[in-house]
Tab-separated table of C-alpha atoms and ligand atoms in Angstrom:
chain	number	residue	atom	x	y	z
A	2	UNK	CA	-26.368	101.915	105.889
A	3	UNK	CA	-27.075	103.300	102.540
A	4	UNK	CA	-28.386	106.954	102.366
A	5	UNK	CA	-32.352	106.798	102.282
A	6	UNK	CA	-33.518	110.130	100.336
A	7	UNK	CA	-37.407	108.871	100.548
A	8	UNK	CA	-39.405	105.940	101.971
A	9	UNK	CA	-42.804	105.735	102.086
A	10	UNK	CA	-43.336	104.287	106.031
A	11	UNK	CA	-46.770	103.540	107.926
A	12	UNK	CA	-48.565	105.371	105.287
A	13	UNK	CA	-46.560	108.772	105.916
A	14	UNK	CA	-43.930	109.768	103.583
A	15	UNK	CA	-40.152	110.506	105.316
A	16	UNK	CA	-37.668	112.493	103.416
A	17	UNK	CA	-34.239	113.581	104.047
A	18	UNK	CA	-34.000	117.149	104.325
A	19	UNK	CA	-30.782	117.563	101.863
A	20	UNK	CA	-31.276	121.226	102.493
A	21	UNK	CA	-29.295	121.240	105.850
A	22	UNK	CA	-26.542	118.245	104.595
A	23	UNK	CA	-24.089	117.708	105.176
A	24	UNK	CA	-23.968	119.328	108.596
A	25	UNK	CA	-27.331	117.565	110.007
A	26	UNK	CA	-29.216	115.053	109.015
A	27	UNK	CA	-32.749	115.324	109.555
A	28	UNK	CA	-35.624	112.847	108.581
A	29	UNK	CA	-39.021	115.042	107.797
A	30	UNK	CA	-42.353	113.471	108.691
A	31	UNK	CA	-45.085	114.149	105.807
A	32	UNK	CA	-48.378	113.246	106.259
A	33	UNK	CA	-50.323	115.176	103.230
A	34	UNK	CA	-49.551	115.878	99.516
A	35	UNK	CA	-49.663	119.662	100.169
A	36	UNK	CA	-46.183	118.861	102.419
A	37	UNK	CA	-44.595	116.864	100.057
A	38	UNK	CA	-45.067	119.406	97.019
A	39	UNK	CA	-43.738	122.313	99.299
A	40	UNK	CA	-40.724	120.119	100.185
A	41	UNK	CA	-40.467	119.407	96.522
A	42	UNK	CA	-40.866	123.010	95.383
A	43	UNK	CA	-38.108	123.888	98.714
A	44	UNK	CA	-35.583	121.228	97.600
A	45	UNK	CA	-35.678	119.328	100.847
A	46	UNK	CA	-35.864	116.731	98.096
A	47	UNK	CA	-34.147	116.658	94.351
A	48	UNK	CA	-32.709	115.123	91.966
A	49	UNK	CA	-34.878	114.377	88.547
A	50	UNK	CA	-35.643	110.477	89.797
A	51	UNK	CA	-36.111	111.507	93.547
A	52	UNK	CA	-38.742	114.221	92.531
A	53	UNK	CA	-40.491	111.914	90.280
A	54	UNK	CA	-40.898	109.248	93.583
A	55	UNK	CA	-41.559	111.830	95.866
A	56	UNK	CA	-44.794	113.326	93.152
A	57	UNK	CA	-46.085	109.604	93.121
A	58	UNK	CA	-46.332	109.073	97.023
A	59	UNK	CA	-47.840	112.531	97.174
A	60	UNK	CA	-50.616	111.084	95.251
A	61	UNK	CA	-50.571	108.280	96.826
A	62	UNK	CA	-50.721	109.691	100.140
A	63	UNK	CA	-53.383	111.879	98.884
A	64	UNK	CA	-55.682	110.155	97.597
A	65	UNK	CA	-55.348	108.180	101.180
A	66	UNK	CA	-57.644	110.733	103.165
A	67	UNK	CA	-59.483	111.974	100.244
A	68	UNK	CA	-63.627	111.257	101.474
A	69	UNK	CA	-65.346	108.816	98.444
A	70	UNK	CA	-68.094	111.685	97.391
A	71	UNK	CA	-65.217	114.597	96.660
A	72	UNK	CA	-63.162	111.883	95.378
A	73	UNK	CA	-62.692	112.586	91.553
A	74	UNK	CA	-62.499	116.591	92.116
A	75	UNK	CA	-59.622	116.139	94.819
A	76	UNK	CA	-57.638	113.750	92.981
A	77	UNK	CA	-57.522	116.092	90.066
A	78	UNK	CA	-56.648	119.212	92.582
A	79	UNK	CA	-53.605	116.657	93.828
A	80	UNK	CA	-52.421	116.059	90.724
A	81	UNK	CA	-52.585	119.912	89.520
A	82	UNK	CA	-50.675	120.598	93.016
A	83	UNK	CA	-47.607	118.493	91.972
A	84	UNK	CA	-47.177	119.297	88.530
A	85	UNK	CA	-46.718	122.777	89.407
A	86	UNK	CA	-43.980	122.201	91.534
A	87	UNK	CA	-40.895	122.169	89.033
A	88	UNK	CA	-40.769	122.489	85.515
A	89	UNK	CA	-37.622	120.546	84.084
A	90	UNK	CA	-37.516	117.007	85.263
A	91	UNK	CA	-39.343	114.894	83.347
A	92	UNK	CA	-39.575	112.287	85.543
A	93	UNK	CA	-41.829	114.228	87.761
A	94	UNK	CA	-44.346	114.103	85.250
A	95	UNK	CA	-43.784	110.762	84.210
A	96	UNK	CA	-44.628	109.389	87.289
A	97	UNK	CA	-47.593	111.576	87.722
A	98	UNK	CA	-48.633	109.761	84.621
A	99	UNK	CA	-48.609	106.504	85.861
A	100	UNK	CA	-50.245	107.209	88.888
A	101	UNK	CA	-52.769	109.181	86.654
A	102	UNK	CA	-53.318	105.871	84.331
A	103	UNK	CA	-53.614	103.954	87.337
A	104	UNK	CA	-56.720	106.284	88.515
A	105	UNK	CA	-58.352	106.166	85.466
A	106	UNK	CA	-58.306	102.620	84.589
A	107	UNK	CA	-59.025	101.061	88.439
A	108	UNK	CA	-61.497	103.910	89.452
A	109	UNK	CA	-64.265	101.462	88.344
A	110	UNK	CA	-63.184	99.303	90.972
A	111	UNK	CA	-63.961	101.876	93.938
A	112	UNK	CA	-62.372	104.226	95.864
A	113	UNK	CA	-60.924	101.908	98.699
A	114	UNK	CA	-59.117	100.005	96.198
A	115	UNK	CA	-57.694	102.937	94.001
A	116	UNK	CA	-56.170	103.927	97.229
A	117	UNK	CA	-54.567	100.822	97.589
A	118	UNK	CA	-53.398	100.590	93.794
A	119	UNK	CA	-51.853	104.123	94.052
A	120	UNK	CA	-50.081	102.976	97.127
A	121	UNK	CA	-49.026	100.102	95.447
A	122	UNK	CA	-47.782	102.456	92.097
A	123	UNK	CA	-45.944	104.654	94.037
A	124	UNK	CA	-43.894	101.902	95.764
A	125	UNK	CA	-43.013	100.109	92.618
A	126	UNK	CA	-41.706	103.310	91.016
A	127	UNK	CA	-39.757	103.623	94.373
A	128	UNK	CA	-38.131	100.126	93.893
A	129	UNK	CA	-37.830	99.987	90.113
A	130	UNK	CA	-35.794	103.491	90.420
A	131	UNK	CA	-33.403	101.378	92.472
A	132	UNK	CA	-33.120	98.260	90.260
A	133	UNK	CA	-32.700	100.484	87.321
A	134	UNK	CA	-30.161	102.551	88.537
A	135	UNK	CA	-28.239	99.370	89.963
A	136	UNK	CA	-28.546	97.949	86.536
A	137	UNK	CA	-27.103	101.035	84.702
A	138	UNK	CA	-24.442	101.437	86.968
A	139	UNK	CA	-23.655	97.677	85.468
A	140	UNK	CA	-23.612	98.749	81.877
A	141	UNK	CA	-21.634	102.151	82.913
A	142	UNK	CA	-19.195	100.252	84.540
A	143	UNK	CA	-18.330	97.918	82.052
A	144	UNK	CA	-18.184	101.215	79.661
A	145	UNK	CA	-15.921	103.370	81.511
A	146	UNK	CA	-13.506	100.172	81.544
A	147	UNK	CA	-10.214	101.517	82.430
A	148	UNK	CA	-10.927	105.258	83.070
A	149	UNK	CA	-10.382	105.951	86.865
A	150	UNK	CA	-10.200	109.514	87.762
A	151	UNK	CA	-14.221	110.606	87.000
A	152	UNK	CA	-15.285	114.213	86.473
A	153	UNK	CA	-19.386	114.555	87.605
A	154	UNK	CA	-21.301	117.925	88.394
A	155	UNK	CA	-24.323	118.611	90.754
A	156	UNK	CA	-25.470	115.066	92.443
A	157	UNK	CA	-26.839	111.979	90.693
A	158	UNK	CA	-26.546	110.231	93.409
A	159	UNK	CA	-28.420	107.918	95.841
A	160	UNK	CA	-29.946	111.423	97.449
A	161	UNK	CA	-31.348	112.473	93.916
A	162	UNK	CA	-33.116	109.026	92.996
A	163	UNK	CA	-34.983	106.347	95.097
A	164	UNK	CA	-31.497	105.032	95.689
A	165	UNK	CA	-27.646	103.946	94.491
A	166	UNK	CA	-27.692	106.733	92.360
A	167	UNK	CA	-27.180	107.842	88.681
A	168	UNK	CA	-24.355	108.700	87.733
A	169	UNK	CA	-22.836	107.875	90.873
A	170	UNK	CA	-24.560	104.758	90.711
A	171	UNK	CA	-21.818	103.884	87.917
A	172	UNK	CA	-19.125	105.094	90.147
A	173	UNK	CA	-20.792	102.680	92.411
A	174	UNK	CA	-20.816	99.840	90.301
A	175	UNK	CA	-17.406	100.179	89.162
A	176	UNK	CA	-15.873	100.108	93.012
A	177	UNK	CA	-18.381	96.853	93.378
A	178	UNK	CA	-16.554	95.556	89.916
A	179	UNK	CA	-12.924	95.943	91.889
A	180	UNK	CA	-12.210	98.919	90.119
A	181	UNK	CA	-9.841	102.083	91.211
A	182	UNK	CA	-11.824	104.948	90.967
A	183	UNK	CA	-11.750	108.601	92.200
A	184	UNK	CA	-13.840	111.410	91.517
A	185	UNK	CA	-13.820	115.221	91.101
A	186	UNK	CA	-17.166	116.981	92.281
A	187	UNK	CA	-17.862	119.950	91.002
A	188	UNK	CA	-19.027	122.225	93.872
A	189	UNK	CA	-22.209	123.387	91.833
A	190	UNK	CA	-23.154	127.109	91.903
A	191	UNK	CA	-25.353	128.449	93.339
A	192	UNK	CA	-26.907	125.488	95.720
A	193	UNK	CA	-23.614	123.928	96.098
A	194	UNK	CA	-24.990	120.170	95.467
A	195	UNK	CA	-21.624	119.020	94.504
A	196	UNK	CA	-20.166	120.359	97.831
A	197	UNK	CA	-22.773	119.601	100.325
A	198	UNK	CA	-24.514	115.958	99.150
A	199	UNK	CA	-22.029	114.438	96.494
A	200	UNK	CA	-18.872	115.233	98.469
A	201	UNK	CA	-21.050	113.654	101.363
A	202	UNK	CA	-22.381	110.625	100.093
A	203	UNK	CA	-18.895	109.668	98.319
A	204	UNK	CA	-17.400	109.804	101.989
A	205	UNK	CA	-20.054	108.061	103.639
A	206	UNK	CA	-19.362	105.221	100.597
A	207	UNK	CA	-15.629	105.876	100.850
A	208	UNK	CA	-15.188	106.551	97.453
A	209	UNK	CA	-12.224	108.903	97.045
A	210	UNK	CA	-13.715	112.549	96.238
A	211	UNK	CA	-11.565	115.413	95.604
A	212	UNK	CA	-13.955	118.854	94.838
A	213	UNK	CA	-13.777	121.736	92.569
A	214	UNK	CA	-15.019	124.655	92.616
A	215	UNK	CA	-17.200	124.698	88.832
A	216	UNK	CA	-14.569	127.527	87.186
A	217	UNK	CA	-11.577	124.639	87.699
A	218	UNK	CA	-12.722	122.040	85.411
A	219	UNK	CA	-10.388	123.458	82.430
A	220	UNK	CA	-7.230	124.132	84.141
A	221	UNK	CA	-7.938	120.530	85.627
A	222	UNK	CA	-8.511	119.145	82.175
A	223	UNK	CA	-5.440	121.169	80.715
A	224	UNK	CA	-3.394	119.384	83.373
A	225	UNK	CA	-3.902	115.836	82.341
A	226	UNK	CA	-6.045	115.103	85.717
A	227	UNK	CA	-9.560	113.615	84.459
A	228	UNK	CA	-10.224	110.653	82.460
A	229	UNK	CA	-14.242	111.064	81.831
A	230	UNK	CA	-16.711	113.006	82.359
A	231	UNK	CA	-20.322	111.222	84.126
A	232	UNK	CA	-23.259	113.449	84.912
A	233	UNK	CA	-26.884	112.915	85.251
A	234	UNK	CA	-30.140	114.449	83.426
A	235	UNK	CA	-33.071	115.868	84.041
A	236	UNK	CA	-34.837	115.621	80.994
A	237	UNK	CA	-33.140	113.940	77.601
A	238	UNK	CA	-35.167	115.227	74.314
A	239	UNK	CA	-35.961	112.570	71.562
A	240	UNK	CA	-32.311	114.118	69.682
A	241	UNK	CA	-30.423	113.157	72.637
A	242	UNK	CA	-29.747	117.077	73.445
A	243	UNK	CA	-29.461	116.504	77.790
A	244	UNK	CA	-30.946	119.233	79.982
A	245	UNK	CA	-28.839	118.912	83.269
A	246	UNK	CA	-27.874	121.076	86.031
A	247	UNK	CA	-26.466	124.555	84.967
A	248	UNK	CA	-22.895	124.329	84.330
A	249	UNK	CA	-22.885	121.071	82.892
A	250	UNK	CA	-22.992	122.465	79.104
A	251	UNK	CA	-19.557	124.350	79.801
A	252	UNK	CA	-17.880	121.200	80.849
A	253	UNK	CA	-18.884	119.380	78.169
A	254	UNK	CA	-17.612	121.910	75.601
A	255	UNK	CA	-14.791	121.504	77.544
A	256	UNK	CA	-14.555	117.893	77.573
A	257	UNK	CA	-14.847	118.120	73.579
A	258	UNK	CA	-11.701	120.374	73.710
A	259	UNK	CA	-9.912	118.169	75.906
A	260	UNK	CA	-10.767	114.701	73.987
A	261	UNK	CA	-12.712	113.518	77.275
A	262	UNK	CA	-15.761	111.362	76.614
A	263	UNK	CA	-18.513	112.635	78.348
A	264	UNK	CA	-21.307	110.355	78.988
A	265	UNK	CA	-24.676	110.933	80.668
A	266	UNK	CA	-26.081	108.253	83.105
A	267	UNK	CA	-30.237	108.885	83.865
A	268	UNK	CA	-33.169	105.830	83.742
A	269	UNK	CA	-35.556	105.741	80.360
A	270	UNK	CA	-37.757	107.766	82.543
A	271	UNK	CA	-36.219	110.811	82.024
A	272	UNK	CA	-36.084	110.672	78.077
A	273	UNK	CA	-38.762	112.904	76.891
A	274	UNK	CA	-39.549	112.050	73.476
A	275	UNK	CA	-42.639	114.926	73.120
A	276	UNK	CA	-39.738	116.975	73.665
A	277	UNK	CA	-37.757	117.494	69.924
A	278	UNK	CA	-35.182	118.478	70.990
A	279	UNK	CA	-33.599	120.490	73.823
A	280	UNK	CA	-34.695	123.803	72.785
A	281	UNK	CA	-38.360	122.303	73.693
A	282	UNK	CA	-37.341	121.650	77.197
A	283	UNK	CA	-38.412	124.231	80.013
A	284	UNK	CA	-35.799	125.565	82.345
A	285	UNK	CA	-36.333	126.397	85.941
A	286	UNK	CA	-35.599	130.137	86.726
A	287	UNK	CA	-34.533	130.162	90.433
A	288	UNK	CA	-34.578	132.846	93.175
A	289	UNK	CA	-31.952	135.395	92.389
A	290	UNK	CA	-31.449	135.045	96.025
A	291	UNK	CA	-29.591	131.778	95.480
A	292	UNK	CA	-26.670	133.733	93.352
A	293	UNK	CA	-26.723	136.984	95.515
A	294	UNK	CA	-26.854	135.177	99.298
A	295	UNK	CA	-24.847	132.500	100.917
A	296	UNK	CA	-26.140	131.560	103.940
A	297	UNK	CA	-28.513	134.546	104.282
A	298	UNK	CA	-25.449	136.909	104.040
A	299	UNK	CA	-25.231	139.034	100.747
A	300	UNK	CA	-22.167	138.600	98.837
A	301	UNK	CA	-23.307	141.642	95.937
A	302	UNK	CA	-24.339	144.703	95.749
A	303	UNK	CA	-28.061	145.338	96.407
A	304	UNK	CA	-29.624	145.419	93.385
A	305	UNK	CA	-27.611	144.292	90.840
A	306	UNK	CA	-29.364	142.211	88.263
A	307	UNK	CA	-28.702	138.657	88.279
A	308	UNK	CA	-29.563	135.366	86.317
A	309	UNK	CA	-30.646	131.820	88.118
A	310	UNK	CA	-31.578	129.524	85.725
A	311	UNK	CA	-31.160	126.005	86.896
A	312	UNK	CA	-30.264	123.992	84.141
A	313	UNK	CA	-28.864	124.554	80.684
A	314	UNK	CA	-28.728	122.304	77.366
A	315	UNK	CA	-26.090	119.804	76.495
A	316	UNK	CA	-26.925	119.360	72.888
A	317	UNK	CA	-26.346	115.960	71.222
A	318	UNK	CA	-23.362	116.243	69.540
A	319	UNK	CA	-21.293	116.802	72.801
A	320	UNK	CA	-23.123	113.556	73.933
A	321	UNK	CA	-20.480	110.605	73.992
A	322	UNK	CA	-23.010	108.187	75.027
A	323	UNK	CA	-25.976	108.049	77.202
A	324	UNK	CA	-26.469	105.059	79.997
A	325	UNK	CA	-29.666	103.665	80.616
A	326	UNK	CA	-30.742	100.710	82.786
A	327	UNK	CA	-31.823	99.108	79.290
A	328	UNK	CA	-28.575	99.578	77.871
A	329	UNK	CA	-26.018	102.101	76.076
A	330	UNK	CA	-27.480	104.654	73.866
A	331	UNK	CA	-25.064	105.543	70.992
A	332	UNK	CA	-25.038	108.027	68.544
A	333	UNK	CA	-26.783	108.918	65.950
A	334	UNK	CA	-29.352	109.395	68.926
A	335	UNK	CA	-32.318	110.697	66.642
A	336	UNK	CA	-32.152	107.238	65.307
A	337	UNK	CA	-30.883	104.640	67.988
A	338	UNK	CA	-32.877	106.427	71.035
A	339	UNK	CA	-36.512	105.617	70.167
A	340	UNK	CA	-35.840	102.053	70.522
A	341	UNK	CA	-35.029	102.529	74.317
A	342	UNK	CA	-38.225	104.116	75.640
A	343	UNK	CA	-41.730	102.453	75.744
A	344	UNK	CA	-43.378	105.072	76.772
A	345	UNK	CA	-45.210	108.100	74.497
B	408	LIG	O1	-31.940	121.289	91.012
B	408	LIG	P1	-31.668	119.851	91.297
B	408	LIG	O2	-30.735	119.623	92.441
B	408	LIG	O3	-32.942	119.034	91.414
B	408	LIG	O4	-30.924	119.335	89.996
B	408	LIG	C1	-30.480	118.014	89.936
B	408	LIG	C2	-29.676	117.703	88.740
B	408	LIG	O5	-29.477	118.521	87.876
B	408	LIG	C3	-29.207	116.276	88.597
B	408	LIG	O6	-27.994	116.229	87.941
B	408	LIG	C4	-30.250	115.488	87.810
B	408	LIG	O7	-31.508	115.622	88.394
B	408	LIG	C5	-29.921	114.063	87.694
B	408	LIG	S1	-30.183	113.225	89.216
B	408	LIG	C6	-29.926	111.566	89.052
C-alpha cells in the first residue's frame, strides 16, 4: 500500500510519525489543533505540501469543537496557532488562506455549516495535493526523457505531501512510463531525511536507491555517475530563486559545474509571488542540537558555536526548469512564472 503521511479519519487527524522512520512506523491519533501544530512544529510531519495539509485539518478539526458564542475569537486563536509553527513553506500559509477565505465568506451561513465547509476545504486540499503531484510527475517524466541515474536531496516524496510525492513523484511517474531509473539520496544533514524517509519510501516502491552522504555529490558528479539533478521546494519567489532544504544550493552550483540540469519539482502552491525574490524568503533557524547530537549522544565539543539553518537559496539562474502540475516553467522565470499561479 502506498505510504499515507496524513488522513483526516472519523473526524480525528492520523499522521505518520516520520520522526522514528524508518525503524517503526507509528500512526499518531490527533484529536485537537493544538496536537497537530506541536507535531508540525516537532516534525512528526514535513515536507512543504504535507505541512500545508496538515495546517488545514488543524483548522478544520478546530473549528469542529469550537462552542457557537466564542466562535469568531477561537477561530482567529487557531489560525494564529498554526502560522507560528514554521516559517519557510509557503504552502503552510497558503492553505491557511483558503481555509481563512472559506471562514469569512460562509460564516454568514452559521457555525454548523462553516464546520462542515472547513472540513470539506481541508479534504480537497488533501486530494488536489495528490492529483497535482501525479500530474507533475507526468510532465517531469516526459522532461527527464532519457536521463536515468537521478540525483535528489532531503525528501519530496509521498511522506512530505498528501501523497506520490514531488520530486519523487517524477521518479514515480517515470518507472509508471517503463522507464529505467535509479536514484542517489542525499543523506541530508542534520535530520538525515534523505537517509531515514527517501531511502525508505524508494525501497518500499522498489525503486533502486543508492545514498550519499551530502559532501559526495562532487566526487560523484566528477565521476560521470548522475544524469540530473530533481529536488523539491519549499517556497519559489516570483524570480524563480527556490528556497529548499539546506544543502541543496551547493549541489546546484555543482550541477552548473558539472553541465547537469537541475530541475525543481513543487505544486503552484508553493510559488510565492509576494515574495521578490529569494532574499525575501524567511529561513528556519533550527536547534543547534540537531548539528551537535545524533541520537541524544554529542558528537562536539560542549559549547562550540554552531549554525542550523534549514534551508538555503537556489537562485534562478542555477534553475534549469521548474515542474509544476500546470506545466514546465522555463526561464526567463521573472517573465514566464506569473502565468502559472492564480493566486495573489
Ligand atoms: O525541514 P523539512 O523536512 O520540512 O524540509 C523539507 C524540504 O526541504 C523538502 O525538500 C520540501 O519541503 C519539498 S517537499 C515536496
Amino acid at each position: 500500500m502506498a505510504v499515507r503521511t496524513i488522513q483526516w479519519n472519523n473526524n480525528h487527524v492520523v499522521m505518520l510519525d516520520q520522526r522514528l522512520l524508518p525503524n517503526k512506523e507509528i500512526y499518531r491519533v490527533y484529536r485537537d489543533y493544538e496536537g497537530v501544530a506541536q507535531a508540525i512544529r516537532d516534525m512528526v510531519i514535513r515536507g512543504a505540501p504535507a505541512i500545508g495539509v496538515a495546517a488545514a485539518m488543524g483548522v478544520a478539526l478546530g473549528a469542529l469543537w469550537v462552542k457557537g458564542k466564542n466562535f469568531d475569537r477561537e477561530i482567529e486563536r487557531i489560525f494564529r496557532t498554526l502560522e507560528r509553527t514554521r516559517p519557510t513553506a509557503v504552502n503552510l500559509f497558503w492553505a491557511l488562506e483558503r481555509m481563512r477565505r472559506i471562514y469569512i465568506e460562509k460564516r454568514s451561513h452559521g457555525v454548523d455549516v462553516v464546520k462542515q465547509l472547513l472540513k470539506s476545504e481541508a479534504i480537497k486540499i488533501y486530494q488536489e495535493d495528490i492529483a497535482a503531484n501525479r500530474q507533475l510527475g507526468k510532465f517531469g517524466a516526459k522532461l527527464l526523457g532519457s536521463s536515468s541515474r537521478i540525483l535528489t536531496h532531503c525528501n519530496a516524496g509521498a511522506l512530505a505531501t498528501a501523497g506520490y510525492g514531488t520530486a519523487l513523484g517524477v521518479i514515480r511517474a517515470m518507472k509508471e512510463a517503463g522507464k529505467n531509473v535509479e536514484v542517489l539520496a542525499n543523506e541530508t544533514r542534520p535530520f538525515l531525511q534523505g537517509a531515514r524517509l527517501t531511502a525508505w519510501e524508494l525501497k518500499k516502491d522498489k525503486i533502486p536507491v543508492t545514498l550519499l552522504t551530502d559532501n559526495m555529490v562532487g566526487y560523484v558528479m566528477q565521476k560521470g555517475r548522475i544524469d540530473a539533478v530533481i529536488v523539491g521546494s519549499d517556497r519559489i519567489a516570483a524570480n524563480g530563486d527556490v528556497a529548499n532544504k539546506i544543502g541543496t544550493y551547493s549541489i546546484a552550483v555543482l550541477a552548473r559545474r558539472h553541465n547537469l540540469p537541475f530541475y525543481v519539482a513543487a505544486p503552484t502552491s508553493s510559488i510565492d509571488l509576494k515574495c521578490l525574490s529569494g532574499a525575501e524568503i524567511p529561513i528556519e533557524q533550527r536547534d543547534a542540537r540537531e548539528v551537535s547530537h545524533i541520537f541524544g549522544r554529542a558528537i562536539t565539543p560542549r559549547g562550540v558555536r554552531i549554525l542550523n539553518p534549514g534551508f538555503d537559496i537556489t537562485t534562478h539562474d542555477l534553475v534549469s526548469a521548474i515542474i509544476t502540475e500546470k506545466g514546465v516553467i522555463t526561464p526567463p522565470f521573472a517573465q514566464n512564472i506569473r502565468a502559472y499561479v492564480n493566486h495573489p
